[in-house]
PDB file of C-alpha atoms in Angstrom:
ATOM      1  CA  UNK A1120      98.137  76.480  85.938  1.00 79.00           C
ATOM      2  CA  UNK A1121      95.951  76.342  82.851  1.00 83.00           C
ATOM      3  CA  UNK A1122      96.302  77.549  79.269  1.00 92.00           C
ATOM      4  CA  UNK A1123      92.612  78.517  79.339  1.00 91.00           C
ATOM      5  CA  UNK A1124      91.391  82.041  79.970  1.00 91.00           C
ATOM      6  CA  UNK A1125      90.674  83.165  83.501  1.00 84.00           C
ATOM      7  CA  UNK A1126      87.679  85.425  84.030  1.00 84.00           C
ATOM      8  CA  UNK A1127      87.354  88.185  86.580  1.00 83.00           C
ATOM      9  CA  UNK A1128      85.542  91.406  87.222  1.00 86.00           C
ATOM     10  CA  UNK A1129      87.137  94.798  87.635  1.00 90.00           C
ATOM     11  CA  UNK A1130      85.742  97.399  90.011  1.00 93.00           C
ATOM     12  CA  UNK A1131      84.859 100.761  88.553  1.00 95.00           C
ATOM     13  CA  UNK A1132      83.300 104.042  89.558  1.00 96.00           C
ATOM     14  CA  UNK A1133      80.772 105.710  87.269  1.00 97.00           C
ATOM     15  CA  UNK A1134      78.896 108.994  87.632  1.00 97.00           C
ATOM     16  CA  UNK A1135      76.293 110.681  85.454  1.00 97.00           C
ATOM     17  CA  UNK A1136      75.555 114.370  85.923  1.00 96.00           C
ATOM     18  CA  UNK A1137      73.675 117.029  84.001  1.00 95.00           C
ATOM     19  CA  UNK A1138      75.588 120.282  83.804  1.00 95.00           C
ATOM     20  CA  UNK A1139      74.324 123.703  82.793  1.00 94.00           C
ATOM     21  CA  UNK A1140      75.487 125.098  79.489  1.00 94.00           C
ATOM     22  CA  UNK A1141      76.879 123.551  76.339  1.00 96.00           C
ATOM     23  CA  UNK A1142      79.438 120.704  76.251  1.00 97.00           C
ATOM     24  CA  UNK A1143      82.153 123.188  75.256  1.00 96.00           C
ATOM     25  CA  UNK A1144      81.896 124.869  78.671  1.00 94.00           C
ATOM     26  CA  UNK A1145      82.414 121.586  80.530  1.00 94.00           C
ATOM     27  CA  UNK A1146      85.172 120.580  78.080  1.00 96.00           C
ATOM     28  CA  UNK A1147      87.087 123.750  78.904  1.00 94.00           C
ATOM     29  CA  UNK A1148      87.130 122.854  82.608  1.00 91.00           C
ATOM     30  CA  UNK A1149      87.969 119.185  81.970  1.00 94.00           C
ATOM     31  CA  UNK A1150      90.981 120.052  79.830  1.00 95.00           C
ATOM     32  CA  UNK A1151      92.360 123.324  81.236  1.00 93.00           C
ATOM     33  CA  UNK A1152      93.809 122.610  84.672  1.00 91.00           C
ATOM     34  CA  UNK A1153      94.110 126.353  85.416  1.00 91.00           C
ATOM     35  CA  UNK A1154      90.302 126.595  85.590  1.00 88.00           C
ATOM     36  CA  UNK A1155      90.058 124.273  88.599  1.00 87.00           C
ATOM     37  CA  UNK A1156      93.347 124.540  90.509  1.00 87.00           C
ATOM     38  CA  UNK A1157      91.646 123.457  93.746  1.00 86.00           C
ATOM     39  CA  UNK A1158      91.341 119.974  92.238  1.00 86.00           C
ATOM     40  CA  UNK A1159      94.102 119.646  89.671  1.00 87.00           C
ATOM     41  CA  UNK A1160      96.757 121.453  91.682  1.00 87.00           C
ATOM     42  CA  UNK A1161      99.882 122.109  89.691  1.00 89.00           C
ATOM     43  CA  UNK A1162      99.405 120.210  86.451  1.00 93.00           C
ATOM     44  CA  UNK A1163      98.645 119.979  82.775  1.00 95.00           C
ATOM     45  CA  UNK A1164      96.746 117.956  80.214  1.00 96.00           C
ATOM     46  CA  UNK A1165      98.371 118.265  76.804  1.00 97.00           C
ATOM     47  CA  UNK A1166      95.526 118.836  74.313  1.00 97.00           C
ATOM     48  CA  UNK A1167      96.081 115.992  71.843  1.00 97.00           C
ATOM     49  CA  UNK A1168      96.106 112.232  71.483  1.00 97.00           C
ATOM     50  CA  UNK A1169      99.263 110.967  73.183  1.00 98.00           C
ATOM     51  CA  UNK A1170      99.531 114.143  75.269  1.00 98.00           C
ATOM     52  CA  UNK A1171     101.053 114.019  78.725  1.00 97.00           C
ATOM     53  CA  UNK A1172      98.847 114.259  81.804  1.00 97.00           C
ATOM     54  CA  UNK A1173     100.405 115.471  85.041  1.00 95.00           C
ATOM     55  CA  UNK A1174      98.147 116.493  87.908  1.00 94.00           C
ATOM     56  CA  UNK A1175      98.500 117.326  91.580  1.00 91.00           C
ATOM     57  CA  UNK A1176     102.188 118.177  91.253  1.00 90.00           C
ATOM     58  CA  UNK A1177     103.016 114.859  89.563  1.00 89.00           C
ATOM     59  CA  UNK A1178     101.079 112.675  92.023  1.00 91.00           C
ATOM     60  CA  UNK A1179      98.929 111.651  89.034  1.00 94.00           C
ATOM     61  CA  UNK A1180     100.534 110.950  85.655  1.00 95.00           C
ATOM     62  CA  UNK A1181      99.155 109.530  82.447  1.00 96.00           C
ATOM     63  CA  UNK A1182      98.719 109.807  78.700  1.00 98.00           C
ATOM     64  CA  UNK A1183      95.732 111.056  76.697  1.00 98.00           C
ATOM     65  CA  UNK A1184      94.251 108.058  74.832  1.00 98.00           C
ATOM     66  CA  UNK A1185      91.141 109.775  73.414  1.00 98.00           C
ATOM     67  CA  UNK A1186      90.839 113.466  72.541  1.00 98.00           C
ATOM     68  CA  UNK A1187      87.520 114.360  70.902  1.00 98.00           C
ATOM     69  CA  UNK A1188      86.824 117.999  71.825  1.00 98.00           C
ATOM     70  CA  UNK A1189      83.543 118.536  73.658  1.00 97.00           C
ATOM     71  CA  UNK A1190      82.685 114.817  73.244  1.00 98.00           C
ATOM     72  CA  UNK A1191      85.195 112.474  74.922  1.00 98.00           C
ATOM     73  CA  UNK A1192      88.394 112.695  76.914  1.00 98.00           C
ATOM     74  CA  UNK A1193      90.190 109.598  78.157  1.00 98.00           C
ATOM     75  CA  UNK A1194      93.555 109.345  79.791  1.00 98.00           C
ATOM     76  CA  UNK A1195      95.496 106.799  81.743  1.00 97.00           C
ATOM     77  CA  UNK A1196      95.633 107.356  85.479  1.00 95.00           C
ATOM     78  CA  UNK A1197      98.717 106.378  87.439  1.00 94.00           C
ATOM     79  CA  UNK A1198      99.248 107.251  91.107  1.00 92.00           C
ATOM     80  CA  UNK A1199     102.819 108.060  92.127  1.00 92.00           C
ATOM     81  CA  UNK A1200     104.051 108.573  95.654  1.00 88.00           C
ATOM     82  CA  UNK A1201     106.687 111.295  96.161  1.00 88.00           C
ATOM     83  CA  UNK A1202     110.009 110.359  94.591  1.00 88.00           C
ATOM     84  CA  UNK A1203     108.686 107.336  92.684  1.00 90.00           C
ATOM     85  CA  UNK A1204     109.713 106.855  89.055  1.00 90.00           C
ATOM     86  CA  UNK A1205     107.458 103.785  88.717  1.00 92.00           C
ATOM     87  CA  UNK A1206     103.984 103.581  90.225  1.00 91.00           C
ATOM     88  CA  UNK A1207     103.299 100.734  92.623  1.00 91.00           C
ATOM     89  CA  UNK A1208      99.636 100.786  91.546  1.00 90.00           C
ATOM     90  CA  UNK A1209      98.038  99.392  88.384  1.00 91.00           C
ATOM     91  CA  UNK A1210      97.274 101.788  85.561  1.00 94.00           C
ATOM     92  CA  UNK A1211      93.637 102.712  85.119  1.00 96.00           C
ATOM     93  CA  UNK A1212      91.585 104.785  82.689  1.00 97.00           C
ATOM     94  CA  UNK A1213      89.542 107.880  83.301  1.00 97.00           C
ATOM     95  CA  UNK A1214      86.900 108.719  80.687  1.00 98.00           C
ATOM     96  CA  UNK A1215      84.705 111.802  80.467  1.00 98.00           C
ATOM     97  CA  UNK A1216      81.905 111.658  77.896  1.00 98.00           C
ATOM     98  CA  UNK A1217      79.881 114.766  77.079  1.00 98.00           C
ATOM     99  CA  UNK A1218      76.641 115.135  75.115  1.00 98.00           C
ATOM    100  CA  UNK A1219      74.212 117.981  74.604  1.00 97.00           C
ATOM    101  CA  UNK A1220      71.084 117.489  76.699  1.00 96.00           C
ATOM    102  CA  UNK A1221      68.532 120.225  76.062  1.00 94.00           C
ATOM    103  CA  UNK A1222      70.088 123.458  77.346  1.00 94.00           C
ATOM    104  CA  UNK A1223      72.706 121.529  79.300  1.00 96.00           C
ATOM    105  CA  UNK A1224      75.304 118.821  79.039  1.00 97.00           C
ATOM    106  CA  UNK A1225      75.089 115.168  80.039  1.00 98.00           C
ATOM    107  CA  UNK A1226      78.422 114.201  81.589  1.00 97.00           C
ATOM    108  CA  UNK A1227      79.490 110.642  82.275  1.00 98.00           C
ATOM    109  CA  UNK A1228      82.644 109.953  84.270  1.00 97.00           C
ATOM    110  CA  UNK A1229      84.059 106.413  84.368  1.00 97.00           C
ATOM    111  CA  UNK A1230      87.191 105.317  86.198  1.00 97.00           C
ATOM    112  CA  UNK A1231      88.358 101.726  85.857  1.00 96.00           C
ATOM    113  CA  UNK A1232      89.734  99.498  87.046  1.00 96.00           C
ATOM    114  CA  UNK A1233      89.742 100.627  90.651  1.00 94.00           C
ATOM    115  CA  UNK A1234      91.376  98.404  93.257  1.00 91.00           C
ATOM    116  CA  UNK A1235      88.745  97.055  95.630  1.00 91.00           C
ATOM    117  CA  UNK A1236      90.331  98.690  98.679  1.00 90.00           C
ATOM    118  CA  UNK A1237      90.109 102.102  96.954  1.00 91.00           C
ATOM    119  CA  UNK A1238      86.521 101.983  95.603  1.00 94.00           C
ATOM    120  CA  UNK A1239      84.928 104.163  98.322  1.00 95.00           C
ATOM    121  CA  UNK A1240      87.895 106.531  98.396  1.00 94.00           C
ATOM    122  CA  UNK A1241      87.775 106.811  94.607  1.00 94.00           C
ATOM    123  CA  UNK A1242      84.028 107.505  94.636  1.00 96.00           C
ATOM    124  CA  UNK A1243      84.491 110.154  97.334  1.00 95.00           C
ATOM    125  CA  UNK A1244      87.224 111.842  95.291  1.00 94.00           C
ATOM    126  CA  UNK A1245      85.327 111.873  92.009  1.00 95.00           C
ATOM    127  CA  UNK A1246      82.127 113.019  93.717  1.00 96.00           C
ATOM    128  CA  UNK A1247      84.177 115.902  95.154  1.00 96.00           C
ATOM    129  CA  UNK A1248      85.597 116.696  91.717  1.00 94.00           C
ATOM    130  CA  UNK A1249      82.121 116.714  90.157  1.00 95.00           C
ATOM    131  CA  UNK A1250      80.725 118.940  92.915  1.00 95.00           C
ATOM    132  CA  UNK A1251      83.530 121.421  92.192  1.00 94.00           C
ATOM    133  CA  UNK A1252      83.007 121.130  88.421  1.00 94.00           C
ATOM    134  CA  UNK A1253      79.266 121.773  88.738  1.00 93.00           C
ATOM    135  CA  UNK A1254      79.847 124.858  90.902  1.00 93.00           C
ATOM    136  CA  UNK A1255      82.372 126.201  88.411  1.00 91.00           C
ATOM    137  CA  UNK A1256      80.214 125.727  85.297  1.00 91.00           C
ATOM    138  CA  UNK A1257      77.172 127.160  87.134  1.00 90.00           C
ATOM    139  CA  UNK A1258      79.186 130.193  88.135  1.00 89.00           C
ATOM    140  CA  UNK A1259      78.404 129.729  91.837  1.00 90.00           C
ATOM    141  CA  UNK A1260      80.917 130.213  94.630  1.00 90.00           C
ATOM    142  CA  UNK A1261      83.484 127.430  94.684  1.00 90.00           C
ATOM    143  CA  UNK A1262      84.124 126.086  98.174  1.00 92.00           C
ATOM    144  CA  UNK A1263      87.502 124.771  99.294  1.00 92.00           C
ATOM    145  CA  UNK A1264      88.168 121.188  98.199  1.00 92.00           C
ATOM    146  CA  UNK A1265      88.174 120.038 101.842  1.00 94.00           C
ATOM    147  CA  UNK A1266      84.592 121.267 102.292  1.00 95.00           C
ATOM    148  CA  UNK A1267      83.323 118.992  99.521  1.00 95.00           C
ATOM    149  CA  UNK A1268      85.661 116.174 100.575  1.00 94.00           C
ATOM    150  CA  UNK A1269      84.333 116.199 104.151  1.00 95.00           C
ATOM    151  CA  UNK A1270      80.716 115.988 102.985  1.00 96.00           C
ATOM    152  CA  UNK A1271      81.503 113.215 100.509  1.00 96.00           C
ATOM    153  CA  UNK A1272      83.560 111.250 103.037  1.00 95.00           C
ATOM    154  CA  UNK A1273      80.376 110.982 105.110  1.00 96.00           C
ATOM    155  CA  UNK A1274      78.375 110.038 102.008  1.00 96.00           C
ATOM    156  CA  UNK A1275      80.697 107.107 101.190  1.00 96.00           C
ATOM    157  CA  UNK A1276      81.692 106.106 104.723  1.00 93.00           C
ATOM    158  CA  UNK A1277      85.352 107.165 104.396  1.00 94.00           C
ATOM    159  CA  UNK A1278      87.279 108.101 107.538  1.00 91.00           C
ATOM    160  CA  UNK A1279      89.501 110.966 106.380  1.00 90.00           C
ATOM    161  CA  UNK A1280      91.861 110.391 109.326  1.00 89.00           C
ATOM    162  CA  UNK A1281      92.391 106.813 108.117  1.00 85.00           C
ATOM    163  CA  UNK A1282      91.124 106.695 104.500  1.00 80.00           C
ATOM    164  CA  UNK A1283      92.306 103.152 103.771  1.00 75.00           C
ATOM    165  CA  UNK A1284      91.211 101.899 107.205  1.00 70.00           C
TER     166      UNK A1284
END
């Protein structure tokens, strides 16, 4: 054991997408869980710093740490298995950054840290979320979550029958 600092590197997943329309349109979807129930499930994001985050029927819980309308949303991300009062996983942070980009919006999504064994699964999930978000803000038909998930599982080499395999 040493009193000196130990250095390490945390895994993360980062996406950059250009969305149609102004940042306010994307912000509305990012913050109003009713607009994308196929992803958020039963849940809420309280619209203020310190607000509670509860998604997917309580499977995901957190706290809003940055609330800058149409610019930045960050909240903690904790995964809970059914019946758990304390997560067995480390807390992470999910950040959405929005900026006007011509007639559209530049969106950056960052999730970190991500446990090494979950990196591909995490990327598949967020890619699915972004595919659904893009369809919604474009006003095109929104497919079932499983449709996007199946395509993205292939993209990231995830076996949906054994996702942690």
